[in-house]
XYZ file of C-alpha atoms in Angstrom:
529
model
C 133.324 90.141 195.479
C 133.604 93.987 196.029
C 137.165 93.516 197.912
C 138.349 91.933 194.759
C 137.622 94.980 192.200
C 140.549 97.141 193.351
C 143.076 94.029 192.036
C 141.274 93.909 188.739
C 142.217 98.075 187.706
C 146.332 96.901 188.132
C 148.307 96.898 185.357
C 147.841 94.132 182.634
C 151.532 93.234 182.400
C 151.813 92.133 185.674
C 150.588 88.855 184.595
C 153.756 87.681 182.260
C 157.121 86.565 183.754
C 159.449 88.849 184.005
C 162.092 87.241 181.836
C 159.979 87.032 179.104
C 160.431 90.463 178.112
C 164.324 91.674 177.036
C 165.852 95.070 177.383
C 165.021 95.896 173.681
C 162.076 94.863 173.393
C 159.303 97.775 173.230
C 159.831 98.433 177.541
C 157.078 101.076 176.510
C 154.538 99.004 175.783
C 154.830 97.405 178.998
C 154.779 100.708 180.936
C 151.835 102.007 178.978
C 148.523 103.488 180.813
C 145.716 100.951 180.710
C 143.103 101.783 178.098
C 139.847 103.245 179.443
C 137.353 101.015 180.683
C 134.433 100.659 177.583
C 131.378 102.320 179.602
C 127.711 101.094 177.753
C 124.940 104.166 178.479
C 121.818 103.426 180.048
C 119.811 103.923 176.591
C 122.572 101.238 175.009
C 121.651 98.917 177.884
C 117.912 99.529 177.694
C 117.827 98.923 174.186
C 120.116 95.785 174.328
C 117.390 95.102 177.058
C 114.181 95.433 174.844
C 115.147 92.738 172.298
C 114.796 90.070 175.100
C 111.200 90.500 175.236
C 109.543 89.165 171.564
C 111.502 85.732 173.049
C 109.966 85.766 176.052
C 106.149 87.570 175.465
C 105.678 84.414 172.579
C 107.568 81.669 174.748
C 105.721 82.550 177.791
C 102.574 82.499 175.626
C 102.911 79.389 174.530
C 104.237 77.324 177.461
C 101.789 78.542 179.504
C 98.769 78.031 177.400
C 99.436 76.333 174.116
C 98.532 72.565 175.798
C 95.486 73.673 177.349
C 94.394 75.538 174.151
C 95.050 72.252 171.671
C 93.165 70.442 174.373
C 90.297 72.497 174.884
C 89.902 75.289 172.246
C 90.956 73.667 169.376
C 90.332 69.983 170.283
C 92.978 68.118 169.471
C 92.859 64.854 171.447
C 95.580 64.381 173.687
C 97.788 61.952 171.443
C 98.316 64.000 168.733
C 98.752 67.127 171.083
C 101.462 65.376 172.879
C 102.890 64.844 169.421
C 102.987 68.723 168.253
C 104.556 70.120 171.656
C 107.262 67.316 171.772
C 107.953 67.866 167.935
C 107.790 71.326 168.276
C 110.160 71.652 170.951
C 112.330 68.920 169.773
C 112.129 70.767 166.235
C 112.946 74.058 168.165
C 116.264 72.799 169.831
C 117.301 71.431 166.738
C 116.810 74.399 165.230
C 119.442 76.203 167.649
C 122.766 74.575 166.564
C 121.518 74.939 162.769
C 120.996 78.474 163.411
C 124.442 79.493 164.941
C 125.984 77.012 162.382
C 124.770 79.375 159.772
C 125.992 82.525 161.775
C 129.050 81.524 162.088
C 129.164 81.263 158.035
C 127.765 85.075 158.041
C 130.182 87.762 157.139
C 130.542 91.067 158.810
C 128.280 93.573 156.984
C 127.855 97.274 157.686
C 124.949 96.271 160.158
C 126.815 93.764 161.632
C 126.614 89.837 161.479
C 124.345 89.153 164.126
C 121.559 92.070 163.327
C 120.722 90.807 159.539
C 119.265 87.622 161.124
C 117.101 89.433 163.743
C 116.040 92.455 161.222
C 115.023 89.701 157.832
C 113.196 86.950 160.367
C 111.012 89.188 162.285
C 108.027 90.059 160.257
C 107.676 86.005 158.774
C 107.935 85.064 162.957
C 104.558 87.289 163.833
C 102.884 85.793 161.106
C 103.675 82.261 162.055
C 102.844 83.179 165.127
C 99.472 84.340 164.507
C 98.788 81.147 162.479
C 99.213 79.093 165.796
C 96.457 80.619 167.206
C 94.042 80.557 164.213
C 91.627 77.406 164.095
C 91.497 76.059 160.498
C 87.785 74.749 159.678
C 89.011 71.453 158.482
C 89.201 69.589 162.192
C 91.063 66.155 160.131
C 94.364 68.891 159.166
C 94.067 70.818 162.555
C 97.195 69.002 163.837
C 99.117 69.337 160.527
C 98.262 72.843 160.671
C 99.720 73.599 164.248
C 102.417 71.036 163.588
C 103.324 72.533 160.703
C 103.093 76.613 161.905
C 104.722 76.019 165.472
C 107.836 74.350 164.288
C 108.315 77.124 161.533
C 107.319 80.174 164.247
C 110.026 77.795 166.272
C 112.516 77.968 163.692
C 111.921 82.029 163.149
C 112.102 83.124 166.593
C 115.714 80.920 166.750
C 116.789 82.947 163.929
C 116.295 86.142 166.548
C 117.037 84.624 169.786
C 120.309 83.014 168.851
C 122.056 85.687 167.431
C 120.771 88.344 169.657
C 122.077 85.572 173.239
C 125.254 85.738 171.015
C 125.145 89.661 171.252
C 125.873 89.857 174.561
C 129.260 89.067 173.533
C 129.611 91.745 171.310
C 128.171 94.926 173.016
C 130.711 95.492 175.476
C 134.550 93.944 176.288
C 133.941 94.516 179.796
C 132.706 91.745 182.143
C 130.786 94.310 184.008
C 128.873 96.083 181.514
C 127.998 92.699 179.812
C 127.016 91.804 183.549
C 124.908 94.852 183.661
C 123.593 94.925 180.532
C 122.628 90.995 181.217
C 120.688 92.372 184.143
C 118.650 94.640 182.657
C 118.007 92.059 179.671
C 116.781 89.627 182.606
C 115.034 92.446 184.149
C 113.099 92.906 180.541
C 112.518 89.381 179.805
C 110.816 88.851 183.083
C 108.621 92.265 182.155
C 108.192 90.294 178.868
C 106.560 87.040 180.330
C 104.344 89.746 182.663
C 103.073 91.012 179.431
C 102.180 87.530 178.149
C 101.145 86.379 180.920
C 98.917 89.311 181.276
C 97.902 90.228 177.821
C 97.278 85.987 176.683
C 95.333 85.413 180.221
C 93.539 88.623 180.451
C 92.021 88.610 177.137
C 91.510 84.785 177.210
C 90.431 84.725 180.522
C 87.813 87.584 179.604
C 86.047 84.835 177.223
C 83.654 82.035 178.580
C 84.965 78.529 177.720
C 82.405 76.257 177.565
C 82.954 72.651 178.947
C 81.093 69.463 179.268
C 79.772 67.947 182.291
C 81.001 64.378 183.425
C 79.303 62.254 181.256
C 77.389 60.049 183.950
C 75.771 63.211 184.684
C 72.519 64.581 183.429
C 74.116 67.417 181.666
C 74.792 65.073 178.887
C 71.403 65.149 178.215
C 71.013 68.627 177.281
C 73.701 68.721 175.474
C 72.271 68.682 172.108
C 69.895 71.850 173.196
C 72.743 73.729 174.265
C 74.743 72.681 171.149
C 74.386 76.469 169.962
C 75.198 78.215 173.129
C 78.496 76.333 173.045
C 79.636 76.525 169.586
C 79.240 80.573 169.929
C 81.061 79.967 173.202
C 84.211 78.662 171.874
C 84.223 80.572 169.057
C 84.379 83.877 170.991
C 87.448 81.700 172.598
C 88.869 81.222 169.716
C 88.691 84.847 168.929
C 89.893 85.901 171.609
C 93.627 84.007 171.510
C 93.662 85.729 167.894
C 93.577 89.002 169.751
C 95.930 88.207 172.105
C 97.743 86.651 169.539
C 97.512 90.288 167.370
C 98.742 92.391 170.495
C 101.787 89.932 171.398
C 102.920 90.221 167.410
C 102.954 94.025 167.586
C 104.655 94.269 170.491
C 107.657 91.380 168.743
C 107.525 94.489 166.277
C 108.271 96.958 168.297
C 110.803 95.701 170.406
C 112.841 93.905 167.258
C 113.099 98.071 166.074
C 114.228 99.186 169.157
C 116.664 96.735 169.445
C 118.070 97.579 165.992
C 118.141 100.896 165.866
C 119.704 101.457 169.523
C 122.752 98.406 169.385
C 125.924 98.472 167.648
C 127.795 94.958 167.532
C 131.725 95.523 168.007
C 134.467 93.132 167.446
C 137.145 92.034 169.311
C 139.935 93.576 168.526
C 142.374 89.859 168.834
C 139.607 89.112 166.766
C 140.375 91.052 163.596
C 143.685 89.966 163.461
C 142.598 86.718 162.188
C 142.070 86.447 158.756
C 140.642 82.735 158.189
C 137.161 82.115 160.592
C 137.764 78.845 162.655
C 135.286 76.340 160.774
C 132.209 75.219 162.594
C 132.849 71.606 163.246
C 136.408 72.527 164.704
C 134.322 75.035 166.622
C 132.167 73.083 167.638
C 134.626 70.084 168.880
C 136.115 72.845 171.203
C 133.156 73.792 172.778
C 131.896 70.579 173.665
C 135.565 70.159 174.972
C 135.483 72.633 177.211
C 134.762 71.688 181.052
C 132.868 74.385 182.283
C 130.832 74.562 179.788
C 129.612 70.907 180.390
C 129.099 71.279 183.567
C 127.201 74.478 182.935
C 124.975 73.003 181.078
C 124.534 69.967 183.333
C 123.696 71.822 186.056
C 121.416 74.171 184.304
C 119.705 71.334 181.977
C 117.727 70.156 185.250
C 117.012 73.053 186.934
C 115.578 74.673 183.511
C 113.327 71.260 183.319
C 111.766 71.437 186.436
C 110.551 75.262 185.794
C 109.505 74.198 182.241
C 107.562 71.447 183.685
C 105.692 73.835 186.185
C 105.344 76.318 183.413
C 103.735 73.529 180.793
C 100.947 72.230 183.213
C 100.500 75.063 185.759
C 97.024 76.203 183.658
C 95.923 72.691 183.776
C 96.776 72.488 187.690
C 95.158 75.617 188.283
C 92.124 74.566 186.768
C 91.841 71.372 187.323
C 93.720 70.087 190.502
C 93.206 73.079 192.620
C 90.050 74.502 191.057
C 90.587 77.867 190.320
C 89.417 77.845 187.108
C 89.074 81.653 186.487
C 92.272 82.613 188.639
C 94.781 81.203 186.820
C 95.925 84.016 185.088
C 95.819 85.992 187.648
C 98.272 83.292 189.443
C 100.577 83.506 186.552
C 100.572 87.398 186.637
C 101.366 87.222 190.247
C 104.592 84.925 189.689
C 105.766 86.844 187.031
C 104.999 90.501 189.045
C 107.493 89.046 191.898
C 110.285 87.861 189.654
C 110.197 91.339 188.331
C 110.792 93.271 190.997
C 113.423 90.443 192.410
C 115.399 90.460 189.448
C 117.373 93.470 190.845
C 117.715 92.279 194.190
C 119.589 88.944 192.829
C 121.816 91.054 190.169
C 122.858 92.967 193.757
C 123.374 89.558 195.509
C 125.407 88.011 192.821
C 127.618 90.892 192.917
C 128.150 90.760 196.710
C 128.243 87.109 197.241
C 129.124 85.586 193.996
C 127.197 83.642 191.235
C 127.628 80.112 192.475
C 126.051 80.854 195.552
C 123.187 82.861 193.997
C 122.404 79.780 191.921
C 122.404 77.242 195.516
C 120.548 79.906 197.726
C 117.751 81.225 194.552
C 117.212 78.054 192.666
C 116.682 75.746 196.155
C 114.231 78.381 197.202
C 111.709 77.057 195.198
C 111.410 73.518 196.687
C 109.615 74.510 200.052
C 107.102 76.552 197.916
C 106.661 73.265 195.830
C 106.058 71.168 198.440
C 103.920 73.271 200.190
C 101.587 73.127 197.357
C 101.926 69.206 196.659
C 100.593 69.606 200.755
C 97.909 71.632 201.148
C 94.538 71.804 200.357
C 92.986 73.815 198.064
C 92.992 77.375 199.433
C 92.799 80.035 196.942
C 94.797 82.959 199.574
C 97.447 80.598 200.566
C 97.811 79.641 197.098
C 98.599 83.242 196.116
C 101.315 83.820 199.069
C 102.977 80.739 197.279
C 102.417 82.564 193.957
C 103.973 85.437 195.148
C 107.453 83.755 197.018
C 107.688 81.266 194.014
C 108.490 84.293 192.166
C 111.573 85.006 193.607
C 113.447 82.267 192.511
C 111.798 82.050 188.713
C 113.759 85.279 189.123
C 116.984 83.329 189.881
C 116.303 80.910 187.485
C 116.178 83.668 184.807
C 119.272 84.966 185.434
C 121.801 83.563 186.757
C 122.431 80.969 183.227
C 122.498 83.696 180.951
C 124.963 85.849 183.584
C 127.272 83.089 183.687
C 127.355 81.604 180.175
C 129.603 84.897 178.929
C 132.200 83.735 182.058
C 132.514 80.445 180.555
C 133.370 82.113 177.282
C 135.313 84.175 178.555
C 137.286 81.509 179.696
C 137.160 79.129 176.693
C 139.022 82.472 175.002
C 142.457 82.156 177.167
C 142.559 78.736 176.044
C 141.565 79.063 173.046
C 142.768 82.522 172.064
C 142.941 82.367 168.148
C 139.145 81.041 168.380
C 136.445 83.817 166.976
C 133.003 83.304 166.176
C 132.514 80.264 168.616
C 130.362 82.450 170.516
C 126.775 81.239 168.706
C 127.946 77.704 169.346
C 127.898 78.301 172.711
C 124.864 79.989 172.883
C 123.096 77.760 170.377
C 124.072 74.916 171.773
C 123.364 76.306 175.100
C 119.691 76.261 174.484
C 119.850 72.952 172.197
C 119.788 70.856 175.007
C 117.356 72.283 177.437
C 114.858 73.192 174.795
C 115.398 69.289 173.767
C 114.708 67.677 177.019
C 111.999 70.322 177.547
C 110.262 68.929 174.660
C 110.807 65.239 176.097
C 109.706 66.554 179.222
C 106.166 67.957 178.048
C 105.303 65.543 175.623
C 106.304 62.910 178.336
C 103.582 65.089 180.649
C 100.534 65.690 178.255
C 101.044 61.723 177.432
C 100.574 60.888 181.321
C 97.764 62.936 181.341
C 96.202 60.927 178.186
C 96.853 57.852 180.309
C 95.621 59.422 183.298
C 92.310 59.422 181.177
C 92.194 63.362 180.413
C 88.656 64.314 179.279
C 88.627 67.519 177.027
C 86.914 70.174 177.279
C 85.435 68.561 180.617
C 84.461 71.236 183.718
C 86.267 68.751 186.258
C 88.673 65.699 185.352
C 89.031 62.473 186.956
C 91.321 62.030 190.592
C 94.165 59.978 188.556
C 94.209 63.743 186.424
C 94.327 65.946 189.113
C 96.699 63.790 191.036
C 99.056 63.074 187.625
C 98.814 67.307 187.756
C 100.149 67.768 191.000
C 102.764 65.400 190.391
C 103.645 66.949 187.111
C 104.148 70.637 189.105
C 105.668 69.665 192.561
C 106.923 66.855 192.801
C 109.011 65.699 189.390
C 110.520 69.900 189.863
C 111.567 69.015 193.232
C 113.501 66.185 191.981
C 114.635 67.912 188.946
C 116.117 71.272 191.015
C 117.922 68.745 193.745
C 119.546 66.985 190.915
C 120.355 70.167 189.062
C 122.349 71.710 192.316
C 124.475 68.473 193.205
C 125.684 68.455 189.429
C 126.238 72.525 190.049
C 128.834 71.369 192.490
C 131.209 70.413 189.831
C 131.109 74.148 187.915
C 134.575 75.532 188.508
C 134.240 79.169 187.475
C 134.066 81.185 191.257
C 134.930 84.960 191.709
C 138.317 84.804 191.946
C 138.575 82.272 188.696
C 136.329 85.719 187.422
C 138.747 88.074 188.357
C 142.081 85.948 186.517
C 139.903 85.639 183.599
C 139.432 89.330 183.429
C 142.964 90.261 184.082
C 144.387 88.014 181.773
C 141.733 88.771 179.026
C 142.701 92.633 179.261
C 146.252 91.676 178.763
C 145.405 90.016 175.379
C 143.534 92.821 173.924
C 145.800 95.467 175.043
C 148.715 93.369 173.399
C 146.101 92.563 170.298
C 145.152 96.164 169.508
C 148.486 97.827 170.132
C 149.795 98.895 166.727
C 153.739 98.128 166.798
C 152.691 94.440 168.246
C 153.752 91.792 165.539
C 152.363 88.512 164.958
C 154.955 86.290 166.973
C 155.023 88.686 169.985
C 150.958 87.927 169.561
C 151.461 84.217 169.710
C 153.809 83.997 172.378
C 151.663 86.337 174.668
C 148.603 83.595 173.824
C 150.544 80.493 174.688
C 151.876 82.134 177.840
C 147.974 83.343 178.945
């Protein structure tokens, strides 16, 4: 990729025909010095950076431990559990395209049209989000309740994440800085499910959650005179996901004012030029229209799967299947640890070597990590070694989409050139689908695992459990990944499609923001990009 950049600085009107332009016609626009290269500052990019996290300290949160909290904190039986996550999620991608539908109806105001949405949908999120975690005293409304507060937390936290994905768009012109800036946003997000991970499974871990014995066993029988212990038991439980719940809401606070006060959206400057806003079902028919797009998301849809499938029922795993009942969380923290600290390396590697092969070579790392654990015994070093490699490509998985989604945009732009504010569409839509089948996905799991003959609250879990577990982590991701990288074949956008794009995209917005440039001269320059 790095012998490429030098053919990127050359002169934007290179790329038109020579005939096109006559003797009379404005030679000195043609001649003109390129316009300096947009350059973001570290504290830009850093604050860009921060707003990543609320998505990510909350998501990670919840997938990891929302399932095994309805089971065995709150109660729920497993039927109507399986109900709220696939509802929720399925509520949550539906949510998405409703979202950026409504952006794209948003005017430009003095703060911009993405930031109103983040700024006016933060402080009703935390609360929401705080109600998750709170167990009502009325056990016959309990799944109402969590029904009712995770799809609207769902449908808050959309109303951040989608315009602030569609930001990326909007901070820089460049390809690079948005490259970089996605980098350190990946770099953040993957600090952000550390502090989840971390803050949800210290303080939860801290807290002794009582469980029931098999019932064949004689601890049944004492159950009544123990009755006490355990009630006080699970209610310092409960406590303590409110006070994880408290710290993760602060820090959405924090991180939604940093974001605010340190990014300034900017429009394109072909943009402007348009006075009528494409409508959003024309908008949307193009999207879905274009190619590489699909098979973005295609390829993407079943990788994302498989890691939301490990991320879902890894706590249960842990527990259950390989026994670690009190290491979990320290498990999680050591995935998350290593796809910090490997996020850099792959932003390096897909710079030398190229995105596509970044996605083959990070994404298919995971599978001999998988099946090493669908192998081996229950081995509590080995099993943090695994940990520990398994991070690196979570890392991969985290950033490659979101580094490639603004190519594809990029690209939908020289075909389409007269068509602003698709950009939450893609983005939106982007999500839609994975957050969908991720929803499928884990209710389809927590189901099994009703079938399987779950027992909550129980200290151990019958062999069809454990084995329905191991299944749910290793093997079903395996399949998911393998499928994901065959239909990753068929993406079309390499580096040296990249390097056209970027070309050919200067050309339009040197042409778009030069003043004596008149609206057929515009058109013409469109159709012939």
């Amino acid at each position: 990729m790095a012998k490429g950049e030098g053919a990127e600085s050359g002169s934007a009107a290179g790329l038109l025909p020579t005939g096109i332009l006559q003797a009379g016609e404005r030679p000195a626009q043609v001649k003109k010095e390129p316009k300096k290269k947009q350059q973001l500052s570290i504290c830009n990019k850093l604050c860009y950076a921060v707003g990543g996290a609320p998505y990510q300290v909350t998501g990670c949160a919840l997938g990891f431990f929302l399932q095994i909290y309805l089971l065995d904190v709150a109660q729920v039986d497993p039927f109507p559990a399986s109900i709220i996550l696939f509802v929720g999620r399925a509520w949550d991608a539906f949510t998405d395209p409703l979202v950026g539908f409504c952006i794209s109806k948003s005017s430009w105001t003095r703060l911009g049209r993405l930031m109103p949405w983040i700024i006016f949908s933060t402080p009703l999120a935390i609360i929401a989000y705080f109600l998750i975690w709170f167990v009502p005293d009325f056990p016959e409304v309990q799944p109402l309740w969590y029904l009712l507060f995770y799809c609207l937390f769902e449908t808050l936290v959309t109303c951040f994440h989608v315009p602030y994905s569609a930001l990326t768009m909007f901070i820089s012109t460049e390809q690079s800085e948005r490259d970089s800036a996605t980098a350190y946003r990946m770099t953040v997000e993957v600090l952000g499910t550390v502090l989840g991970t971390a803050i949800q499974g210290q303080i939860v871990g801290q807290a002794d959650t009582p469980c029931l014995q098999d019932t064949n066993g004689s601890a049944v029988a004492s159950e009544s005179a123990n009755r006490t212990h355990s009630t006080t038991s699970l209610k310092d439980t409960q406590n303590a996901y409110l006070l994880a719940a408290g710290v993760i809401a602060s820090i959405y606070v924090i991180c939604a004012v940093i974001l605010t006060l340190g990014v300034r959206e900017q429009r394109e400057p072909y943009e402007t030029q348009q006075a009528e806003p494409m409508s959003f079902f024309r908008g949307l028919r193009l999207v879905m229209s274009h190619g590489p797009y699909i098979k973005l998301i295609a390829g993407f849809l079943f990788t994302s799967l498989a890691f939301m499938l490990v991320e879902g029922n890894f706590a249960l795993f842990c527990t259950y299947t390989l026994g670690f009942r009190n290491e979990f969380q320290n498990l999680l923290l050591a995935i998350m640890l290593s796809a910090t600290f490997t996020i850099p390396i792959w932003q390096w590697f897909l710079t030398r070597f190229g995105k596509k092969t970044a996605v083959y070579i990070g994404i298919s790392s995971a599978v001999p990590f998988l099946i090493l654990v669908a192998l081996m015994e229950s081995n509590l070093i080995i099993t943090y070694v695994v940990a520990v490699a398994a991070g690196i490509s979570v890392a991969a998985a985290f950033l490659l989409p979101w580094s490639m989604l603004p190519d594809v945009i990029d690209d939908f732009h020289l075909k389409q050139p007269h068509s602003h504010g698709t950009e939450p569409i893609f983005f939106s839509f982007y999500v839609f689908f994975t957050k969908f089948a991720s929803g499928v996905s884990l209710g389809i799991s927590t189901l099994s695992l009703d079938f399987a003959g779950y027992q909550t609250r129980g200290c151990s879990q019958p062999a069809r459990v454990r084995f329905t577990l191991k299944m749910l982590v290793t093997m079903a991701p395996i399949v998911l990944i393998l499928l994901g990288l065959l239909l990753f074949k068929l993406y079309p956008i390499d580096e040296e499609k990249r390097r056209q794009n970027k070309k050919a995209l200067q050309a339009l917005r040197d042409e778009a923001s030069s003043s004596g440039c008149s609206d057929t001269d515009s058109t013409e320059l469109a159709s012939i990009l």
